[in-house]
Amino acid sequence: MSAGLQPRTGSAARFWRSTDARRLFGCVVGALVVAVMTGPSGSASAPTSGFTGSLFRPRAFVFVALGLALWAVMTFRSRFGDVVRRANDRIIATPRQLLVNRWYRYIFYLAVFAFAIWYPTILSGYWQEVLVDQIGVFVLLALGLNVVVGYAGLLDLGYIAFYAIGAYSAAYWTGALPIHPPMHLNPFWAIPLAVLAAMLAGVVLGSPTLRLRGDYLAIVTLGFGEIIQIVATNLTGVTGGSQGVIGIPHFSLHVDSLKYVWHVKALPYYYLLLVFVVIALAAFRSLERSRVGRCWAAIREDEVAAEASGINVLKYKVMAFSIGASTSGFAGILTASKIGFIEPGDFTVQLSILILVLVVFGGMGSLIGAAMGAAVLQWLPQFLRVHPLFGFQPQDLFIYLGALLVVMMIFRPAGIVPSRRRRSEIGLAEHGVGTADAMSAAGGPVA
Amino acid sequence: MLLELSDVEVRYGSIRALKGISVSVAEGEIVTLLGANGAGKTTTLHTISGLVRASSGSIRFDGRDIGALAPHQVVALGIGHAPEGRRIFPRMSVAENLEMGAYQRRGSLREDFERVFELFPVLAERSKQEGGTLSGGEQQMLSIGRALMSEPRLLLLDEPSMGLAPMFVTKIFHVLRDISERGVTILVVEQNAAQALALAQRGYVLETGSIAMSDQAGTLLRDPRVRAAYLGEGAA
Ligand SMILES: Nc1ncnc2c1ncn2[C@@H]1O[C@H](COP(=O)(O)OP(=O)(O)OP(=O)(O)O)[C@@H](O)[C@H]1O
Ligand SMILES: [Mg+2]
């Protein structure tokens, strides 16, 4: 009818107007932008060197190649999305099906556990340190945050504040702070006290704020994280200020004739961490499958409906929040005692965000996912530090993490090891069903 | 009176959604609350179940002031609420949804499941299916069933017929009569005024936050103003 509006076009011209072409353009330009951003910077004497240094160098090809690869994957996915998704489901399903058999599952867990005990002993000193400071501690942190974000659906952006509270409590009870405790404790015996402090902080912060629906919690926790850091910096008489605290003793254990001191070596801390990670895994798994876990799922799916069904929503939210807080607190004590030194700069908002990224990357609501996400993402930068590929600069880490997260959200929005329920919740949300928004159902169609 | 609201006022910021309403429901009754969009019907039910706080006035249930209670405490006293827009848990199975409704109860739920499945046989067939994949009508049944699982003395229903085909509407209203005959008191909000008034013994008409009329259902059904405003008939 509208003759002449659409002249007949050749296939080349049609390609350039297609989504594929737009994607191609976006990927290549995006890659070049990343290449410039991660390349050398310009200076007053050579203002364009930032561009020339990154675009007219071989590394530009690497980035363009990466961009093209991304384009190819996206195109492939949109063409063969269903096939890919089905294959994907099968990849997830097969190990799950195998593990349905209880004995296989136990054998599998035992094998993983044995590997986790044995493998670190053959690592170099450097990697043993990384395994504790960068990986183990963050796996524990991610597991704790997974309870808050993944199970109860609460966005906690100040998670690291509880880590700080744990660390400073350990410093307090061992007498390392300028103010002195009623009695000096070995950090090992300070663990319960410091965990308690973190948990109490969680309850005190959570009880008033968790009453509010929606995004208030994110804002309040973000502020709380900042406040803790600022207090630690400025309350010099109590916390030692920006200089930090030194001389937090290592763990040691004296029970009758049994005597053990952890010292500076990483491996003993690793085994201590392993014990706590296993405890956390077991405890969180059974929580998830209990009535409590079911209530968390209900709150996450529809808070108003959960309330109307008679669930004490506040109680369960505070519970999740303080479980997360105490886990974070424990990680803080462990770090403080291992390194022997803490300073306010260790507890930045970026760190809270990083842990959130680990959980989202791994798979919100999935224990294995959160642990794997933390392990992989924390291991990767260390690996790149030792084996630099494409001129990797450690300070650019967050750029790569951001890009990775964007790619993840496109291809696997539920994380690398998604939880079954979470995955279908996200799937439904994509189809506009089952939003957790309290107001979304008001003013619906009239019969 | 089983439920008695007197001079209840609710504010959302500066908006007065309820301007001092008084509503009462006797044990065993079916009472309907009619009104145009935005009149404050949902707000009334939310206030009763503690999801929204009244800024003044009192709410008594079985002689006890429940105005300051949290929603889960209200449920514990015996008020079940099937909220507007169904609001089932989309990723939980039908059985799990029903279980959440009985969350506060201990002991065996077998009889309760059987009772709900007797009222809504389709839910029994679908008990393993995810709530979000049910049809709209089935979701409505699940929502009512879930509210019944708490063994309420008073059931609050917010537009149970919303978005349903006429046949389903008739079916739902039949079930409501069944539920009432089993001794549950019902306060039902409806847009579907003709059927609601046919079911109920008494009715209230809300207009922008105030009670404009309250009477026996039959009288309201014959009232020319009600007929004009809510039954879609010509000039008043
Ligand atoms: N959370 C809220 N915040 C602010 N205003 C609200 C809120 N909830 C309801 N209102 C307002 O209060 C008034 C009454 O709303 P309510 O949902 O009770 O109406 P309703 O009678 O149930 O209408 P409908 O038939 O459309 O469901 C409306 O004007 C609405 O905009
Ligand atoms: Mg309404």
XYZ file of C-alpha atoms and ligand atoms in Angstrom:
715
model
C 0.000 0.000 0.000
C 2.624 2.501 1.007
C 4.358 2.016 -2.281
C 7.883 3.261 -2.666
C 8.515 3.688 1.032
C 10.652 0.576 1.197
C 12.908 0.279 -1.860
C 14.020 -3.254 -2.520
C 17.374 -3.767 -0.972
C 20.228 -6.167 -1.524
C 21.219 -8.582 1.192
C 24.288 -6.489 2.116
C 22.187 -3.397 2.690
C 19.708 -5.439 4.643
C 22.494 -6.774 6.844
C 23.601 -3.268 7.742
C 20.144 -2.429 8.921
C 19.728 -5.583 11.004
C 20.136 -6.138 14.725
C 23.212 -8.166 13.952
C 24.868 -5.125 12.432
C 23.900 -2.899 15.303
C 25.275 -5.431 17.738
C 28.468 -5.732 15.722
C 28.914 -1.976 15.784
C 28.229 -1.863 19.528
C 30.667 -4.646 20.302
C 33.527 -3.226 18.282
C 33.062 0.313 19.563
C 32.668 -1.000 23.083
C 35.857 -3.000 22.743
C 37.739 0.060 21.516
C 36.425 2.138 24.411
C 37.574 -0.513 26.849
C 40.921 -0.636 25.057
C 41.372 3.121 25.536
C 40.160 3.043 29.115
C 42.515 0.292 30.122
C 45.443 1.584 28.078
C 48.095 4.139 29.006
C 46.923 7.624 29.897
C 47.836 10.846 28.124
C 49.956 13.600 29.605
C 50.346 17.347 29.103
C 53.299 16.898 26.761
C 51.643 14.159 24.727
C 47.898 14.709 25.058
C 46.929 12.113 22.472
C 49.167 9.354 23.712
C 46.277 7.846 25.615
C 44.582 7.134 22.278
C 47.569 6.351 20.122
C 49.128 4.217 22.812
C 46.099 2.031 23.040
C 44.582 2.111 19.549
C 47.678 1.990 17.332
C 49.212 -0.922 19.171
C 48.795 -4.657 18.778
C 46.660 -4.735 21.913
C 43.924 -2.924 19.982
C 43.574 -6.042 17.849
C 43.162 -8.155 20.913
C 40.316 -5.999 22.122
C 38.650 -5.872 18.716
C 38.975 -9.630 18.531
C 37.332 -9.912 21.932
C 34.561 -7.597 20.746
C 34.043 -9.709 17.636
C 34.003 -12.847 19.720
C 31.365 -11.345 21.966
C 29.334 -10.389 18.903
C 29.644 -13.882 17.495
C 28.466 -15.388 20.775
C 25.518 -13.017 21.011
C 24.467 -13.627 17.427
C 24.868 -17.326 17.873
C 22.775 -17.149 20.973
C 19.958 -15.204 19.409
C 19.900 -17.614 16.456
C 20.321 -20.813 18.407
C 19.193 -19.559 21.809
C 16.771 -22.398 22.434
C 19.293 -25.046 21.520
C 21.877 -23.414 23.752
C 19.448 -23.070 26.605
C 18.422 -26.673 26.377
C 22.046 -27.796 26.319
C 22.663 -25.491 29.220
C 19.836 -27.005 31.209
C 21.189 -30.432 30.499
C 24.645 -29.439 31.702
C 23.129 -28.270 34.960
C 20.726 -31.163 35.190
C 23.123 -34.032 34.591
C 25.342 -33.615 37.654
C 22.234 -32.866 39.706
C 20.614 -36.079 38.555
C 23.716 -38.057 39.370
C 23.865 -36.468 42.794
C 20.289 -37.405 43.511
C 21.627 -40.750 44.668
C 22.571 -40.147 48.257
C 25.690 -42.335 48.235
C 27.084 -40.778 45.089
C 26.480 -37.433 46.681
C 28.318 -38.306 49.875
C 31.201 -39.786 47.933
C 31.353 -36.664 45.814
C 31.367 -34.370 48.868
C 34.001 -36.509 50.519
C 36.196 -36.363 47.422
C 35.859 -32.577 47.248
C 36.639 -32.306 50.939
C 39.685 -34.556 50.646
C 40.898 -32.509 47.707
C 40.385 -29.296 49.685
C 42.541 -30.720 52.470
C 45.276 -32.091 50.315
C 45.631 -29.620 47.479
C 46.853 -26.561 49.439
C 49.785 -28.533 50.834
C 51.410 -28.695 47.395
C 50.907 -24.986 46.696
C 53.643 -22.398 47.002
C 53.677 -20.048 49.974
C 52.285 -17.237 47.826
C 49.283 -19.246 46.703
C 48.659 -20.473 50.226
C 48.412 -16.835 51.310
C 46.063 -16.097 48.414
C 44.008 -19.118 49.319
C 43.367 -17.738 52.790
C 43.343 -13.956 52.398
C 41.750 -13.658 48.992
C 39.774 -16.813 48.441
C 38.839 -18.502 51.711
C 37.792 -15.367 53.552
C 35.780 -14.187 50.573
C 34.085 -17.539 50.102
C 32.918 -17.279 53.693
C 31.829 -13.668 53.185
C 29.943 -14.603 50.019
C 28.198 -17.485 51.777
C 27.015 -15.108 54.482
C 25.829 -12.457 52.060
C 24.063 -15.140 50.063
C 21.768 -15.719 53.027
C 20.873 -12.026 53.095
C 20.613 -11.319 49.374
C 19.977 -14.738 47.913
C 17.649 -16.282 50.470
C 15.793 -13.363 51.982
C 16.120 -11.024 48.998
C 17.472 -8.117 51.051
C 19.929 -5.810 49.358
C 22.702 -5.190 51.890
C 25.283 -2.723 50.604
C 27.046 -2.276 53.934
C 27.925 -5.882 54.486
C 31.586 -5.130 55.120
C 30.662 -2.996 58.149
C 30.022 -6.200 60.076
C 33.384 -7.522 58.965
C 34.876 -4.359 60.440
C 32.910 -4.800 63.645
C 34.191 -8.358 63.944
C 37.772 -7.276 63.304
C 37.665 -4.373 65.748
C 35.948 -6.504 68.383
C 38.746 -9.040 68.067
C 41.235 -6.189 68.438
C 39.366 -4.966 71.506
C 39.179 -8.272 73.326
C 42.817 -9.033 72.694
C 43.857 -5.671 74.073
C 45.242 -4.241 70.826
C 43.005 -1.137 70.851
C 43.808 2.043 72.819
C 40.889 1.234 75.123
C 41.253 -1.893 77.152
C 38.807 -4.710 77.821
C 38.033 -6.013 81.316
C 40.269 -8.967 80.551
C 42.546 -9.897 77.702
C 41.470 -12.813 75.639
C 43.219 -14.880 73.078
C 41.515 -14.140 69.725
C 40.355 -17.710 69.584
C 38.191 -17.138 72.641
C 37.252 -13.699 71.371
C 35.534 -15.315 68.366
C 32.178 -15.845 70.081
C 32.228 -12.349 71.572
C 33.092 -10.693 68.275
C 30.550 -12.759 66.347
C 28.003 -11.759 68.948
C 28.929 -8.092 68.504
C 28.462 -8.340 64.735
C 25.186 -10.169 65.155
C 23.916 -7.587 67.634
C 24.889 -4.822 65.247
C 22.868 -6.661 62.598
C 19.823 -6.882 64.846
C 20.108 -3.273 65.983
C 20.470 -1.969 62.444
C 17.997 -4.434 60.971
C 15.068 -4.168 63.364
C 14.080 -0.617 62.478
C 15.103 -0.605 58.817
C 13.823 -4.000 57.792
C 10.304 -2.845 58.586
C 10.477 -0.690 55.495
C 9.763 -2.254 52.156
C 11.782 -1.784 49.049
C 15.042 -0.004 48.536
C 15.375 1.751 51.869
C 17.473 -1.061 53.223
C 20.031 -0.642 50.453
C 20.358 3.057 51.239
C 20.515 2.582 54.995
C 23.113 -0.180 54.806
C 25.164 1.840 52.345
C 25.161 4.679 54.856
C 25.935 2.340 57.737
C 28.982 0.998 55.923
C 30.263 4.519 55.417
C 29.548 5.483 59.023
C 31.474 2.534 60.427
C 34.464 3.375 58.287
C 34.336 7.063 59.229
C 33.952 6.251 62.912
C 36.913 3.893 62.738
C 38.962 6.634 61.091
C 38.015 9.482 63.413
C 37.448 7.935 66.806
C 41.200 7.825 67.312
C 41.021 7.323 71.083
C 39.060 4.120 70.673
C 39.995 2.630 67.331
C 43.484 3.943 66.777
C 42.220 6.129 63.913
C 43.516 6.041 60.380
C 46.824 4.613 61.565
C 45.025 1.381 62.229
C 45.662 -1.141 64.970
C 48.723 -3.301 65.182
C 49.623 -6.248 67.319
C 46.465 -8.301 67.219
C 47.750 -11.691 68.369
C 47.416 -14.890 66.388
C 44.942 -17.532 67.387
C 46.145 -20.005 69.910
C 44.530 -22.868 71.712
C 45.419 -24.245 75.132
C 43.207 -26.975 76.396
C 44.903 -29.027 79.092
C 47.987 -30.479 77.485
C 46.821 -29.583 73.981
C 48.516 -26.437 72.827
C 48.441 -24.936 69.393
C 49.455 -21.522 68.061
C 48.540 -20.414 64.559
C 51.538 -18.096 63.922
C 52.122 -16.434 60.555
C 51.889 -19.410 58.226
C 48.787 -19.430 56.073
C 47.975 -23.110 56.040
C 46.703 -23.493 59.637
C 44.347 -20.572 59.018
C 43.234 -22.255 55.861
C 42.168 -25.349 57.754
C 40.396 -23.274 60.359
C 38.574 -21.477 57.563
C 37.761 -24.756 55.873
C 36.116 -25.975 59.050
C 33.987 -22.856 59.249
C 33.121 -22.907 55.543
C 31.959 -26.493 55.880
C 29.949 -25.615 58.982
C 28.429 -22.625 57.178
C 27.606 -24.731 54.115
C 25.919 -27.395 56.192
C 24.058 -24.935 58.397
C 22.847 -22.730 55.539
C 21.804 -25.709 53.470
C 19.647 -27.113 56.231
C 18.232 -23.652 56.945
C 17.331 -23.246 53.302
C 15.431 -26.521 53.312
C 13.672 -25.851 56.581
C 10.549 -23.872 57.342
C 12.762 -20.831 57.724
C 14.035 -21.211 54.173
C 10.506 -21.561 52.882
C 9.538 -18.355 54.656
C 12.499 -16.541 53.134
C 11.403 -17.721 49.696
C 7.864 -16.507 50.360
C 9.099 -13.101 51.509
C 11.313 -12.835 48.446
C 8.521 -13.764 46.083
C 5.803 -11.570 47.548
C 6.272 -9.785 50.813
C 2.685 -8.594 51.171
C 1.342 -12.067 50.493
C 3.798 -13.480 53.010
C 2.557 -11.045 55.637
C -1.065 -11.745 54.802
C -0.352 -15.461 55.156
C 0.717 -14.896 58.719
C 4.487 -15.033 58.362
C 6.334 -12.815 60.795
C 8.203 -11.099 58.010
C 10.276 -8.834 60.237
C 11.524 -11.725 62.326
C 12.736 -13.688 59.330
C 14.328 -10.691 57.716
C 16.199 -9.787 60.884
C 17.221 -13.410 61.194
C 18.706 -13.516 57.692
C 20.336 -10.150 58.193
C 22.012 -11.086 61.442
C 23.128 -14.483 60.157
C 24.872 -12.592 57.365
C 26.283 -10.094 59.832
C 27.749 -12.741 62.097
C 29.332 -14.590 59.197
C 30.883 -11.345 58.045
C 32.007 -10.650 61.605
C 33.695 -13.993 61.862
C 35.578 -13.398 58.620
C 36.720 -10.100 60.138
C 38.146 -11.748 63.249
C 39.973 -14.320 61.223
C 41.575 -11.704 58.995
C 42.474 -9.484 61.930
C 44.142 -12.305 63.782
C 45.963 -13.687 60.790
C 47.355 -10.412 59.523
C 47.663 -8.889 62.980
C 46.883 -5.441 61.630
C 43.691 -3.640 60.628
C 43.005 -0.129 59.400
C 39.815 1.697 58.400
C 40.918 1.614 54.751
C 40.362 -2.151 54.767
C 36.619 -1.653 55.082
C 35.533 0.319 52.055
C 32.171 0.348 50.304
C 33.893 -1.134 47.248
C 34.523 -4.249 49.259
C 30.812 -4.583 50.075
C 30.034 -4.188 46.393
C 32.717 -6.689 45.460
C 31.190 -9.338 47.699
C 27.782 -8.626 46.202
C 29.312 -9.105 42.764
C 30.756 -12.431 43.867
C 27.335 -13.618 44.986
C 25.502 -12.362 41.910
C 28.164 -13.831 39.657
C 28.055 -17.198 41.361
C 24.314 -17.409 41.592
C 22.119 -15.718 44.159
C 20.437 -18.168 46.459
C 22.766 -21.007 45.564
C 25.355 -21.984 48.154
C 27.632 -23.741 45.720
C 27.184 -20.831 43.339
C 28.145 -18.192 45.882
C 31.176 -20.189 46.976
C 32.270 -20.883 43.400
C 31.655 -17.309 42.327
C 33.834 -16.047 45.155
C 36.557 -18.600 44.512
C 36.721 -17.993 40.755
C 36.496 -14.213 40.827
C 39.005 -13.898 43.633
C 41.400 -16.356 42.089
C 41.321 -14.835 38.596
C 42.960 -11.456 39.375
C 45.679 -13.174 41.371
C 46.278 -15.513 38.493
C 46.462 -12.573 36.093
C 48.856 -10.808 38.419
C 51.236 -13.733 38.164
C 50.610 -14.443 34.481
C 49.695 -11.073 32.973
C 47.641 -11.520 29.791
C 47.041 -8.606 27.438
C 48.820 -6.223 29.795
C 46.406 -6.769 32.653
C 46.653 -4.052 35.284
C 45.406 -5.059 38.734
C 43.964 -1.588 39.337
C 41.647 -2.068 36.351
C 40.030 -5.017 38.072
C 36.686 -3.316 38.580
C 36.376 -2.454 34.891
C 36.712 -6.101 33.981
C 34.413 -7.150 36.774
C 31.802 -4.676 35.566
C 32.081 -5.947 32.006
C 31.939 -9.518 33.209
C 28.828 -8.811 35.196
C 27.128 -7.173 32.204
C 27.926 -10.195 30.068
C 26.700 -12.483 32.831
C 23.414 -10.623 33.119
C 22.836 -11.152 29.401
C 23.732 -14.814 29.239
C 23.189 -16.249 32.675
C 21.171 -13.781 34.703
C 20.843 -16.234 37.558
C 24.613 -16.773 37.972
C 27.054 -19.503 37.012
C 25.518 -22.067 39.334
C 21.949 -20.856 39.645
C 19.616 -22.017 42.356
C 16.653 -23.783 40.849
C 14.017 -21.607 42.443
C 15.825 -18.329 41.906
C 16.339 -19.185 38.283
C 12.682 -19.635 37.617
C 11.858 -16.505 39.612
C 14.092 -14.522 37.295
C 12.590 -16.284 34.296
C 9.119 -15.296 35.407
C 10.104 -11.710 36.068
C 11.328 -11.529 32.475
C 7.825 -12.419 31.376
C 6.328 -9.820 33.667
C 4.829 -12.276 36.123
C 5.334 -12.309 39.842
C 6.976 -9.004 40.569
C 7.733 -8.557 44.219
C 6.680 -4.925 44.058
C 4.064 -4.214 46.690
C 2.056 -1.866 44.510
C 2.124 -3.697 41.234
C -1.144 -5.507 41.735
C -3.197 -2.431 42.659
C -5.656 -1.094 40.121
C -5.687 -4.213 38.006
C -8.342 -4.980 35.424
C -11.938 -4.710 36.528
C -14.234 -7.651 35.964
C -20.231 -8.120 66.535
C -17.291 -10.183 65.378
C -15.576 -7.297 63.622
C -16.149 -3.662 64.371
C -14.434 -0.696 62.769
C -15.343 2.649 64.243
C -14.302 6.007 62.828
C -11.280 4.521 61.139
C -9.150 7.031 59.343
C -6.184 6.112 57.149
C -3.699 8.464 55.587
C -1.118 7.833 52.927
C 1.063 10.876 53.466
C -1.295 13.793 52.877
C -3.971 11.688 51.146
C -6.868 10.670 53.379
C -7.833 7.332 51.902
C -10.368 6.555 54.642
C -12.143 9.471 56.271
C -13.494 7.871 59.414
C -15.504 4.841 58.394
C -17.516 2.526 60.621
C -18.178 -1.016 59.472
C -19.367 -4.005 61.418
C -19.666 -7.682 60.609
C -21.568 -10.170 62.770
C -20.548 -13.762 63.302
C -21.660 -15.961 60.418
C -22.568 -13.083 58.121
C -21.498 -12.367 54.572
C -20.959 -8.639 54.155
C -19.898 -6.941 50.957
C -18.051 -3.691 50.482
C -18.761 -1.926 47.183
C -17.252 1.187 45.686
C -15.637 2.708 42.643
C -11.927 2.460 41.882
C -9.896 4.263 44.487
C -12.768 4.450 46.971
C -10.693 2.809 49.683
C -11.911 -0.789 49.688
C -8.486 -2.390 49.580
C -7.274 0.086 52.152
C -10.074 -1.001 54.481
C -9.088 -4.657 54.238
C -5.390 -3.828 54.620
C -6.170 -1.850 57.743
C -8.098 -4.747 59.259
C -5.262 -7.191 58.620
C -2.586 -4.818 59.906
C -0.826 -4.225 56.591
C -1.712 -0.539 56.934
C -2.070 1.402 60.193
C -5.106 3.541 60.945
C -4.219 7.068 62.036
C -7.295 7.206 64.247
C -10.321 5.134 65.139
C -10.496 1.610 66.453
C -10.708 -1.890 65.053
C -12.076 -4.592 67.294
C -12.170 -8.262 66.536
C -14.129 -10.468 68.881
C -14.102 -7.637 71.402
C -10.367 -7.173 71.259
C -8.594 -4.085 69.892
C -6.427 -5.263 66.994
C -5.489 -1.858 65.612
C -1.887 -2.061 66.773
C -1.188 -5.676 65.857
C 1.199 -6.830 63.149
C -0.280 -8.834 60.249
C 0.965 -12.174 61.532
C -0.681 -11.541 64.897
C -3.950 -10.702 63.183
C -3.787 -13.971 61.244
C -3.139 -15.798 64.505
C -6.367 -14.385 65.929
C -8.351 -15.900 63.071
C -8.530 -13.424 60.211
C -7.577 -14.795 56.811
C -6.887 -12.409 53.941
C -6.917 -13.204 50.225
C -5.375 -9.980 48.945
C -6.247 -8.087 45.787
C -4.655 -9.428 42.634
C -4.296 -12.965 44.044
C -0.676 -12.586 45.050
C 0.136 -16.229 45.252
C 3.790 -17.265 45.476
C 4.537 -17.798 41.795
C 7.514 -20.129 42.168
C 6.097 -22.329 44.843
C 3.958 -25.301 44.039
C 0.255 -25.226 44.779
C 0.826 -27.429 47.816
C 3.626 -25.205 49.096
C 1.433 -22.140 48.644
C -1.259 -23.749 50.739
C 1.317 -24.766 53.320
C 2.471 -21.158 53.650
C -1.119 -20.220 54.434
C -1.047 -22.641 57.354
C 2.312 -21.324 58.433
C 1.265 -20.536 61.993
C -0.341 -23.868 62.631
C 1.329 -26.931 64.024
C 0.399 -30.506 63.546
C -1.147 -32.331 60.621
C -2.612 -30.325 57.775
C -4.158 -33.303 56.035
C -7.735 -32.374 56.837
C -7.172 -28.769 55.838
C -5.724 -29.796 52.499
C -8.678 -32.089 51.988
C -11.129 -29.330 52.810
C -9.538 -26.932 50.328
C -9.296 -29.630 47.664
C -12.949 -30.441 48.210
C -13.885 -26.811 47.574
C -11.484 -26.497 44.645
C -10.908 -29.936 43.117
C -8.739 -28.443 40.371
C -6.125 -27.511 42.983
C -5.735 -31.156 43.939
C -4.963 -32.048 40.341
C -2.391 -29.291 40.156
C -0.868 -29.631 43.594
C 2.669 -30.064 42.216
C 2.409 -27.320 39.597
C 4.051 -23.946 40.203
C 1.574 -21.294 41.303
C 2.684 -18.814 38.635
C 1.772 -21.203 35.847
C -1.846 -21.609 36.941
C -4.592 -19.841 35.025
C -5.993 -16.645 36.514
C -9.060 -18.376 37.857
C -7.030 -21.190 39.363
C -4.730 -18.646 40.988
C -7.762 -16.982 42.539
C -8.874 -20.309 43.942
C -5.400 -20.892 45.294
C -5.399 -17.474 46.902
C -8.710 -18.173 48.643
C -7.564 -21.668 49.551
C -4.370 -20.311 51.051
C -6.320 -17.869 53.210
C -8.551 -20.727 54.368
C -5.549 -22.797 55.455
C -5.108 -20.626 58.528
C -8.562 -21.796 59.710
C -9.905 -18.259 59.903
C -13.092 -17.242 61.661
C -13.257 -14.209 59.388
C -12.216 -14.291 55.758
C -11.333 -11.057 53.959
C -11.611 -11.300 50.184
C -10.471 -8.528 47.877
C -12.176 -8.756 44.496
C -12.233 -12.543 44.184
C -13.898 -12.241 40.767
C -11.364 -9.843 39.282
C -10.436 -10.729 35.728
C -12.460 -13.945 35.639
C -14.806 -15.226 32.978
C -18.511 -15.107 33.983
C -18.637 -18.851 34.475
C -15.704 -18.725 36.889
C -17.272 -15.815 38.727
C -20.417 -17.834 39.348
C -18.289 -20.752 40.485
C -16.284 -18.636 42.921
C -19.446 -17.160 44.404
C -20.858 -20.656 44.865
C -17.770 -21.651 46.776
C -18.010 -18.542 48.938
C -21.500 -19.623 49.948
C -20.098 -23.077 50.753
C -17.385 -21.556 52.884
C -19.913 -19.419 54.691
C -22.099 -22.444 55.385
C -19.150 -24.069 57.082
C -19.262 -21.286 59.630
C -16.717 -18.795 58.282
C -17.692 -15.148 58.398
C -16.906 -13.294 55.164
C -16.177 -9.684 54.303
C -15.885 -9.441 50.536
C -14.851 -6.458 48.422
C -16.338 -6.568 44.944
C -16.745 -4.647 41.732
C -19.218 -7.234 40.612
C -22.010 -5.644 42.616
C -24.982 -7.669 41.395
C -23.516 -11.020 42.319
C -21.936 -9.738 45.506
C -25.254 -8.327 46.721
C -27.020 -11.541 45.762
C -24.568 -13.462 47.927
C -24.280 -11.130 50.900
C -26.732 -10.384 53.668
C -25.605 -6.786 54.065
C -23.547 -4.308 52.100
C -21.658 -1.053 52.463
C -21.000 1.438 49.695
C -17.742 3.378 49.956
C -17.305 6.650 48.129
C -13.913 8.357 48.232
C -13.108 7.214 51.722
C -16.516 7.548 53.361
C -19.439 5.179 53.784
C -22.158 6.534 51.497
C -24.729 3.826 52.148
C -25.150 0.754 54.285
C -28.131 -1.537 54.272
C -29.514 -5.003 53.751
C -28.226 -6.433 50.485
C -31.710 -6.705 49.008
C -32.456 -3.064 49.726
C -29.188 -1.933 48.162
C -29.871 -4.083 45.140
C -33.125 -2.193 44.593
C -31.695 1.254 45.345
C -31.721 3.419 42.200
C -28.422 5.121 43.068
C -26.679 1.780 43.532
C -28.236 0.495 40.339
C -27.002 3.533 38.437
C -23.497 3.626 39.875
C -22.603 -0.048 40.353
C -24.954 -2.103 38.265
C -24.403 -0.205 35.056
C -28.010 0.938 34.556
C -29.081 4.178 32.871
C -29.933 7.480 34.563
C -30.666 7.562 38.256
N 0.369 2.846 49.314
C -0.328 3.920 48.954
N 0.264 5.139 48.910
C -0.435 6.235 48.561
N -1.710 6.220 48.208
C -2.356 5.039 48.217
C -1.694 3.833 48.586
N -2.586 2.822 48.501
C -3.746 3.378 48.095
N -3.620 4.707 47.925
C -4.671 5.633 47.512
O -5.748 5.484 48.399
C -6.970 5.502 47.699
C -7.746 4.241 47.979
O -7.060 3.137 47.407
P -7.595 1.630 47.478
O -6.563 0.770 46.919
O -8.036 1.364 48.864
O -8.841 1.705 46.511
P -9.855 0.565 46.071
O -11.203 0.996 46.544
O -9.382 -0.753 46.522
O -9.815 0.687 44.499
P -9.863 -0.460 43.368
O -11.264 -0.811 43.164
O -9.310 0.231 42.170
O -9.025 -1.590 43.841
C -6.622 5.689 46.244
O -6.797 7.047 45.930
C -5.192 5.309 46.146
O -4.534 6.066 45.161
Mg -8.735 -2.378 45.595
